Amino acid sequence: MTQLHFHPAHPPLAIRSVEARIIGHDSQWLRARWKIMGAGRLVVPPFAGRGRAEGLWQTTCFELFLQPVKAAAYTEINLSPSERWNVYDFVGRREGMAERAMPREPDCTLRLGTDMAIFDAAIPVAGLPAAPWRCGFTAVIEEQGGCKSYWSLVHGSDVPDFHDPACFVATIAAPTAP
């Protein structure tokens, strides 16, 4: 697991850590996992059924940014415990945003315990740009009382900005054969 860091201007209340990693990648699916420790006060958006939605980042949401190596363009994947999702393409940093067509919906599952939460997502590879990628794992975590913390591999400015290319520090190789 790769440790994410909260933005210092938005510390969590009870969340102790957020980790993320790729748990599988083949020609069909990219599978990612986020693990939250100290999740007793985690706000979980209510189940809404699968489907695209806007504004998922306004509460607990998990995001993955994929940028083909040596490209300015990148893809943002937003995944909610409500099972809502969206995928956007950008031609440059916060420029040219457009919904990305997906051949099928991502599959998301949240398992919530008393202190730990695990969020798993399976994203259809056929809907993603060609790998290898520079990658940014991020999360917006809302806790009871409205406290929001913003988690990323790196924070490059005084305000949370997951679109900052400095956040795309992990790498993901091309998929393996099934």
GROMACS .gro file of C-alpha atoms in nm:
model
  178
    1MET     CA    1   0.000   0.000   0.000
    2THR     CA    2   0.114   0.353  -0.073
    3GLN     CA    3   0.063   0.608   0.203
    4LEU     CA    4  -0.144   0.913   0.112
    5HIS     CA    5  -0.098   1.241   0.300
    6PHE     CA    6  -0.366   1.484   0.409
    7HIS     CA    7  -0.334   1.844   0.298
    8PRO     CA    8  -0.197   2.041   0.595
    9ALA     CA    9  -0.465   2.311   0.559
   10HIS     CA   10  -0.738   2.045   0.600
   11PRO     CA   11  -0.642   1.796   0.872
   12PRO     CA   12  -0.873   1.505   0.958
   13LEU     CA   13  -1.046   1.464   1.294
   14ALA     CA   14  -1.021   1.090   1.360
   15ILE     CA   15  -0.880   0.946   1.037
   16ARG     CA   16  -0.527   0.824   1.110
   17SER     CA   17  -0.422   0.711   0.765
   18VAL     CA   18  -0.532   0.655   0.406
   19GLU     CA   19  -0.342   0.412   0.184
   20ALA     CA   20  -0.399   0.321  -0.179
   21ARG     CA   21  -0.263   0.076  -0.432
   22ILE     CA   22  -0.333  -0.114  -0.752
   23ILE     CA   23  -0.438  -0.468  -0.656
   24GLY     CA   24  -0.474  -0.602  -1.010
   25HIS     CA   25  -0.424  -0.495  -1.368
   26ASP     CA   26  -0.487  -0.709  -1.671
   27SER     CA   27  -0.631  -0.658  -2.019
   28GLN     CA   28  -0.987  -0.638  -1.878
   29TRP     CA   29  -0.975  -0.459  -1.542
   30LEU     CA   30  -0.772  -0.213  -1.340
   31ARG     CA   31  -0.839  -0.284  -0.972
   32ALA     CA   32  -0.758  -0.028  -0.703
   33ARG     CA   33  -0.795  -0.030  -0.325
   34TRP     CA   34  -0.804   0.246  -0.066
   35LYS     CA   35  -0.770   0.161   0.305
   36ILE     CA   36  -0.880   0.411   0.572
   37MET     CA   37  -0.778   0.373   0.936
   38GLY     CA   38  -0.972   0.560   1.204
   39ALA     CA   39  -1.292   0.535   1.002
   40GLY     CA   40  -1.536   0.539   1.297
   41ARG     CA   41  -1.666   0.888   1.205
   42LEU     CA   42  -1.647   0.841   0.827
   43VAL     CA   43  -1.939   0.989   0.633
   44VAL     CA   44  -2.054   0.735   0.374
   45PRO     CA   45  -2.276   0.873   0.099
   46PRO     CA   46  -2.604   0.679   0.081
   47PHE     CA   47  -2.639   0.404  -0.179
   48ALA     CA   48  -2.759   0.560  -0.504
   49GLY     CA   49  -2.705   0.273  -0.749
   50ARG     CA   50  -2.456   0.269  -1.031
   51GLY     CA   51  -2.446   0.557  -1.275
   52ARG     CA   52  -2.261   0.872  -1.365
   53ALA     CA   53  -2.289   1.167  -1.130
   54GLU     CA   54  -2.131   1.510  -1.089
   55GLY     CA   55  -1.986   1.660  -0.772
   56LEU     CA   56  -1.885   1.331  -0.608
   57TRP     CA   57  -1.587   1.510  -0.447
   58GLN     CA   58  -1.826   1.709  -0.224
   59THR     CA   59  -1.826   1.419   0.025
   60THR     CA   60  -1.628   1.098   0.071
   61CYS     CA   61  -1.493   1.008  -0.272
   62PHE     CA   62  -1.195   0.818  -0.411
   63GLU     CA   63  -1.011   0.935  -0.719
   64LEU     CA   64  -0.748   0.803  -0.953
   65PHE     CA   65  -0.563   1.019  -1.205
   66LEU     CA   66  -0.397   0.846  -1.500
   67GLN     CA   67  -0.159   1.030  -1.732
   68PRO     CA   68   0.005   0.847  -2.021
   69VAL     CA   69   0.381   0.879  -1.991
   70LYS     CA   70   0.517   1.187  -2.175
   71ALA     CA   71   0.167   1.333  -2.232
   72ALA     CA   72   0.001   1.650  -2.104
   73ALA     CA   73  -0.345   1.494  -2.126
   74TYR     CA   74  -0.479   1.286  -1.837
   75THR     CA   75  -0.789   1.104  -1.715
   76GLU     CA   76  -0.963   1.157  -1.380
   77ILE     CA   77  -1.169   0.872  -1.235
   78ASN     CA   78  -1.413   0.962  -0.952
   79LEU     CA   79  -1.560   0.677  -0.749
   80SER     CA   80  -1.810   0.705  -0.465
   81PRO     CA   81  -1.919   0.455  -0.198
   82SER     CA   82  -2.273   0.542  -0.319
   83GLU     CA   83  -2.173   0.344  -0.634
   84ARG     CA   84  -2.194   0.662  -0.843
   85TRP     CA   85  -1.892   0.739  -1.060
   86ASN     CA   86  -1.759   0.956  -1.337
   87VAL     CA   87  -1.456   0.962  -1.567
   88TYR     CA   88  -1.321   1.278  -1.730
   89ASP     CA   89  -1.051   1.354  -1.982
   90PHE     CA   90  -0.840   1.670  -1.968
   91VAL     CA   91  -0.609   1.795  -2.244
   92GLY     CA   92  -0.390   1.973  -1.987
   93ARG     CA   93  -0.401   2.079  -1.624
   94ARG     CA   94  -0.771   2.151  -1.562
   95GLU     CA   95  -0.814   2.227  -1.934
   96GLY     CA   96  -1.056   2.079  -2.186
   97MET     CA   97  -1.262   1.870  -1.942
   98ALA     CA   98  -1.493   1.620  -2.114
   99GLU     CA   99  -1.670   1.307  -1.994
  100ARG     CA  100  -1.487   0.997  -2.111
  101ALA     CA  101  -1.697   0.722  -2.272
  102MET     CA  102  -1.677   0.396  -2.079
  103PRO     CA  103  -1.768   0.053  -2.225
  104ARG     CA  104  -1.922  -0.047  -1.891
  105GLU     CA  105  -1.954   0.093  -1.543
  106PRO     CA  106  -1.685   0.062  -1.278
  107ASP     CA  107  -1.767  -0.176  -0.994
  108CYS     CA  108  -1.716  -0.032  -0.644
  109THR     CA  109  -1.749  -0.185  -0.298
  110LEU     CA  110  -1.703  -0.035   0.048
  111ARG     CA  111  -1.644  -0.257   0.350
  112LEU     CA  112  -1.680  -0.062   0.672
  113GLY     CA  113  -1.570  -0.186   1.013
  114THR     CA  114  -1.555  -0.006   1.345
  115ASP     CA  115  -1.210   0.143   1.280
  116MET     CA  116  -1.117   0.049   0.924
  117ALA     CA  117  -1.279   0.094   0.583
  118ILE     CA  118  -1.173  -0.069   0.257
  119PHE     CA  119  -1.289   0.074  -0.076
  120ASP     CA  120  -1.229  -0.146  -0.382
  121ALA     CA  121  -1.288  -0.041  -0.741
  122ALA     CA  122  -1.268  -0.234  -1.067
  123ILE     CA  123  -1.238  -0.007  -1.370
  124PRO     CA  124  -1.275  -0.143  -1.726
  125VAL     CA  125  -0.938  -0.106  -1.900
  126ALA     CA  126  -1.106  -0.073  -2.242
  127GLY     CA  127  -1.229   0.269  -2.132
  128LEU     CA  128  -0.888   0.400  -2.026
  129PRO     CA  129  -0.601   0.557  -2.221
  130ALA     CA  130  -0.318   0.321  -2.314
  131ALA     CA  131  -0.074   0.236  -2.034
  132PRO     CA  132   0.186   0.289  -1.897
  133TRP     CA  133   0.069   0.581  -1.684
  134ARG     CA  134   0.188   0.827  -1.430
  135CYS     CA  135  -0.069   0.797  -1.157
  136GLY     CA  136  -0.214   0.999  -0.872
  137PHE     CA  137  -0.414   0.831  -0.596
  138THR     CA  138  -0.637   1.072  -0.405
  139ALA     CA  139  -0.931   1.076  -0.167
  140VAL     CA  140  -1.170   1.328  -0.021
  141ILE     CA  141  -1.267   1.204   0.324
  142GLU     CA  142  -1.564   1.356   0.506
  143GLU     CA  143  -1.611   1.290   0.875
  144GLN     CA  144  -1.917   1.351   1.093
  145GLY     CA  145  -1.954   1.720   1.167
  146GLY     CA  146  -1.862   1.820   0.810
  147CYS     CA  147  -1.483   1.799   0.843
  148LYS     CA  148  -1.326   1.721   0.504
  149SER     CA  149  -0.966   1.618   0.453
  150TYR     CA  150  -0.795   1.591   0.115
  151TRP     CA  151  -0.548   1.305   0.070
  152SER     CA  152  -0.289   1.263  -0.204
  153LEU     CA  153   0.052   1.112  -0.265
  154VAL     CA  154   0.195   1.467  -0.273
  155HIS     CA  155   0.054   1.816  -0.222
  156GLY     CA  156   0.223   2.083  -0.430
  157SER     CA  157   0.045   2.401  -0.321
  158ASP     CA  158  -0.117   2.586  -0.031
  159VAL     CA  159  -0.461   2.461  -0.138
  160PRO     CA  160  -0.563   2.104  -0.224
  161ASP     CA  161  -0.526   2.050  -0.599
  162PHE     CA  162  -0.538   1.689  -0.714
  163HIS     CA  163  -0.486   1.807  -1.074
  164ASP     CA  164  -0.136   1.931  -0.995
  165PRO     CA  165   0.103   1.719  -1.208
  166ALA     CA  166   0.328   1.695  -0.900
  167CYS     CA  167   0.061   1.461  -0.755
  168PHE     CA  168   0.109   1.207  -1.038
  169VAL     CA  169   0.410   1.036  -0.882
  170ALA     CA  170   0.321   0.665  -0.897
  171THR     CA  171   0.363   0.460  -1.214
  172ILE     CA  172   0.150   0.180  -1.355
  173ALA     CA  173   0.289  -0.046  -1.624
  174ALA     CA  174   0.100  -0.188  -1.920
  175PRO     CA  175  -0.142  -0.468  -1.824
  176THR     CA  176  -0.049  -0.832  -1.803
  177ALA     CA  177  -0.219  -1.100  -2.011
  178PRO     CA  178  -0.525  -1.256  -1.840
   0.00000   0.00000   0.00000
